[in-house]
């Protein structure tokens, strides 16, 4: 695998960066509250090391990002204006283009859109880790036309996540939860090849319960994925790996009242969190590990009644001596809510991207920077 050019390599190719126009693809896809204000500027701050490295050398930095999911046409709801305002405070004088997804050419990877992006540009930097698993125009296009490099954030993310794959320390534990079950089952399969055990909570566990023939009441699950889960459970035991499922669950009973169940839920019951026994068992697994990757909350933590499981796991992530990595927007938000985000080794800015990099060891955006697309 050829290596990916760094900012220093870009400077080597372009010479003096002073006055050079550098397009930086950032991931400014920030969460917005109901009034359209930025509720967390983590992703803007995460791009500053790259932006500052370039501006210190006199480059004219033009940043570009998508925000939300506009349908290929301008939508005031997803205007970059609030981001532009915050960026002006953090990095004065840095330009920010309008939402890339206001143009259908972005997601379609349209060559005409790529041509517009690189027009008048001397160099390109990809620092948008969270978007690098997509073969979109602004991610894979520019490296075909102008000297290109990865930014500091992308570099850090790739180092950490590929480090998990290539230099695992054992016991290596993956903790998975959240609601996007079908998106995440592919990574379960890939993780079975590198980890020693997988801990499963969140809504995800109910599809595994169903695969084991356990009644799940009205809990969220994906019927189409039950067979896949069966196969994954068989594959794990064939490989001598452990999949830990919760043996108690909290949620609401058929009357809508808070309740604690074992691992069998009666008709009308709904599971919204792992129970206290499972939270303690999961945290023991995390405490005994030497490397932990966590993606997806253990329950519906936005509701305080169902935050306990996620809080216990987050605390174990903070307390363990293991090298700890957290990926996923909601998992990162949960950590921040519990004020534990500084207590883990790495919080990834990419949910889907971190899973895909772990799964495949590569991303379309990285291939493009290596000149392979
Ligand atoms: P991440 O963003 O960390 O990858 P996901 O987006 O997959 O995580 O899932 C996060 C969402 O899953 C949260 O909004 C949480 O409320 C929800 N969730 C977790 N467990 C359950 C459950 N048992 N029932 C319903 N929703 C759940
Ligand atoms: Mg999410």
PDB file of N, CA and C in Angstrom, residues 14 52 56-57 70 98 108 110 118 127 129-130 134 142 149 169 174 190 228 236 304 313 316 318 320 348 361:
ATOM      1  N   UNK A  14       4.380  21.711  -3.537  1.00  0.00           N
ATOM      2  CA  UNK A  14       3.937  23.033  -3.997  1.00  0.00           C
ATOM      3  C   UNK A  14       4.976  24.115  -3.746  1.00  0.00           C
ATOM      4  N   UNK A  52      -4.854  25.853  10.754  1.00  0.00           N
ATOM      5  CA  UNK A  52      -3.808  26.756  11.275  1.00  0.00           C
ATOM      6  C   UNK A  52      -2.439  26.455  10.671  1.00  0.00           C
ATOM      7  N   UNK A  56      -0.718  29.549   8.859  1.00  0.00           N
ATOM      8  CA  UNK A  56       0.585  30.010   9.373  1.00  0.00           C
ATOM      9  C   UNK A  56       1.612  30.115   8.252  1.00  0.00           C
ATOM     10  N   UNK A  57       1.432  29.315   7.200  1.00  0.00           N
ATOM     11  CA  UNK A  57       2.358  29.350   6.067  1.00  0.00           C
ATOM     12  C   UNK A  57       1.857  30.278   4.962  1.00  0.00           C
ATOM     13  N   UNK A  70     -29.450  17.672   2.744  1.00  0.00           N
ATOM     14  CA  UNK A  70     -30.306  18.371   1.769  1.00  0.00           C
ATOM     15  C   UNK A  70     -30.380  17.526   0.503  1.00  0.00           C
ATOM     16  N   UNK A  98     -20.500  27.093   0.293  1.00  0.00           N
ATOM     17  CA  UNK A  98     -21.858  26.696   0.688  1.00  0.00           C
ATOM     18  C   UNK A  98     -21.941  25.165   0.731  1.00  0.00           C
ATOM     19  N   UNK A 108     -23.307  12.457  -6.330  1.00  0.00           N
ATOM     20  CA  UNK A 108     -23.222  11.695  -7.579  1.00  0.00           C
ATOM     21  C   UNK A 108     -21.778  11.590  -8.074  1.00  0.00           C
ATOM     22  N   UNK A 110     -20.058  13.817  -9.656  1.00  0.00           N
ATOM     23  CA  UNK A 110     -20.117  14.320 -11.027  1.00  0.00           C
ATOM     24  C   UNK A 110     -18.810  15.045 -11.388  1.00  0.00           C
ATOM     25  N   UNK A 118     -12.200  22.341  -8.082  1.00  0.00           N
ATOM     26  CA  UNK A 118     -10.744  22.511  -8.166  1.00  0.00           C
ATOM     27  C   UNK A 118     -10.333  23.715  -9.008  1.00  0.00           C
ATOM     28  N   UNK A 127      -9.460  16.614   5.241  1.00  0.00           N
ATOM     29  CA  UNK A 127      -9.426  16.462   6.697  1.00  0.00           C
ATOM     30  C   UNK A 127     -10.798  16.023   7.205  1.00  0.00           C
ATOM     31  N   UNK A 129     -12.533  13.189   7.943  1.00  0.00           N
ATOM     32  CA  UNK A 129     -12.574  11.750   8.202  1.00  0.00           C
ATOM     33  C   UNK A 129     -14.002  11.222   8.146  1.00  0.00           C
ATOM     34  N   UNK A 130     -14.931  11.955   8.785  1.00  0.00           N
ATOM     35  CA  UNK A 130     -16.323  11.494   8.894  1.00  0.00           C
ATOM     36  C   UNK A 130     -17.036  11.333   7.566  1.00  0.00           C
ATOM     37  N   UNK A 134     -17.290   7.848   1.900  1.00  0.00           N
ATOM     38  CA  UNK A 134     -18.200   8.084   0.781  1.00  0.00           C
ATOM     39  C   UNK A 134     -17.391   8.478  -0.448  1.00  0.00           C
ATOM     40  N   UNK A 142     -10.915  15.791  -6.180  1.00  0.00           N
ATOM     41  CA  UNK A 142      -9.767  16.695  -6.286  1.00  0.00           C
ATOM     42  C   UNK A 142      -8.394  16.023  -6.391  1.00  0.00           C
ATOM     43  N   UNK A 149      -3.207  16.033  -0.051  1.00  0.00           N
ATOM     44  CA  UNK A 149      -2.674  15.462   1.185  1.00  0.00           C
ATOM     45  C   UNK A 149      -3.795  15.201   2.172  1.00  0.00           C
ATOM     46  N   UNK A 169      -3.896  -5.223  20.927  1.00  0.00           N
ATOM     47  CA  UNK A 169      -3.416  -5.722  22.217  1.00  0.00           C
ATOM     48  C   UNK A 169      -4.542  -6.542  22.819  1.00  0.00           C
ATOM     49  N   UNK A 174     -14.687  -5.347  21.618  1.00  0.00           N
ATOM     50  CA  UNK A 174     -15.527  -4.368  20.918  1.00  0.00           C
ATOM     51  C   UNK A 174     -16.856  -4.285  21.658  1.00  0.00           C
ATOM     52  N   UNK A 190     -16.444  -8.486  10.614  1.00  0.00           N
ATOM     53  CA  UNK A 190     -15.028  -8.129  10.479  1.00  0.00           C
ATOM     54  C   UNK A 190     -14.337  -8.143  11.838  1.00  0.00           C
ATOM     55  N   UNK A 228     -28.887 -13.397   9.858  1.00  0.00           N
ATOM     56  CA  UNK A 228     -27.495 -12.932   9.892  1.00  0.00           C
ATOM     57  C   UNK A 228     -26.937 -13.044  11.308  1.00  0.00           C
ATOM     58  N   UNK A 236     -18.947 -16.935  15.630  1.00  0.00           N
ATOM     59  CA  UNK A 236     -18.177 -16.580  16.824  1.00  0.00           C
ATOM     60  C   UNK A 236     -17.778 -17.834  17.587  1.00  0.00           C
ATOM     61  N   UNK A 304     -33.358   9.884  30.747  1.00  0.00           N
ATOM     62  CA  UNK A 304     -32.579   9.593  31.959  1.00  0.00           C
ATOM     63  C   UNK A 304     -32.916   8.219  32.559  1.00  0.00           C
ATOM     64  N   UNK A 313     -21.110   1.807  31.279  1.00  0.00           N
ATOM     65  CA  UNK A 313     -20.118   1.426  30.269  1.00  0.00           C
ATOM     66  C   UNK A 313     -19.153   2.586  30.005  1.00  0.00           C
ATOM     67  N   UNK A 316     -16.687   2.755  32.782  1.00  0.00           N
ATOM     68  CA  UNK A 316     -15.675   1.697  32.648  1.00  0.00           C
ATOM     69  C   UNK A 316     -14.653   2.073  31.576  1.00  0.00           C
ATOM     70  N   UNK A 318     -13.725   5.007  30.916  1.00  0.00           N
ATOM     71  CA  UNK A 318     -12.878   6.031  31.534  1.00  0.00           C
ATOM     72  C   UNK A 318     -11.896   5.399  32.529  1.00  0.00           C
ATOM     73  N   UNK A 320     -10.833   2.031  32.831  1.00  0.00           N
ATOM     74  CA  UNK A 320      -9.972   0.909  32.450  1.00  0.00           C
ATOM     75  C   UNK A 320      -8.573   1.380  32.055  1.00  0.00           C
ATOM     76  N   UNK A 348     -13.453   9.359  18.029  1.00  0.00           N
ATOM     77  CA  UNK A 348     -13.439   9.552  16.586  1.00  0.00           C
ATOM     78  C   UNK A 348     -14.513  10.540  16.159  1.00  0.00           C
ATOM     79  N   UNK A 361     -10.211  -1.764   6.458  1.00  0.00           N
ATOM     80  CA  UNK A 361      -8.813  -1.329   6.513  1.00  0.00           C
ATOM     81  C   UNK A 361      -8.509  -0.228   5.520  1.00  0.00           C
TER      82      UNK A 361
END
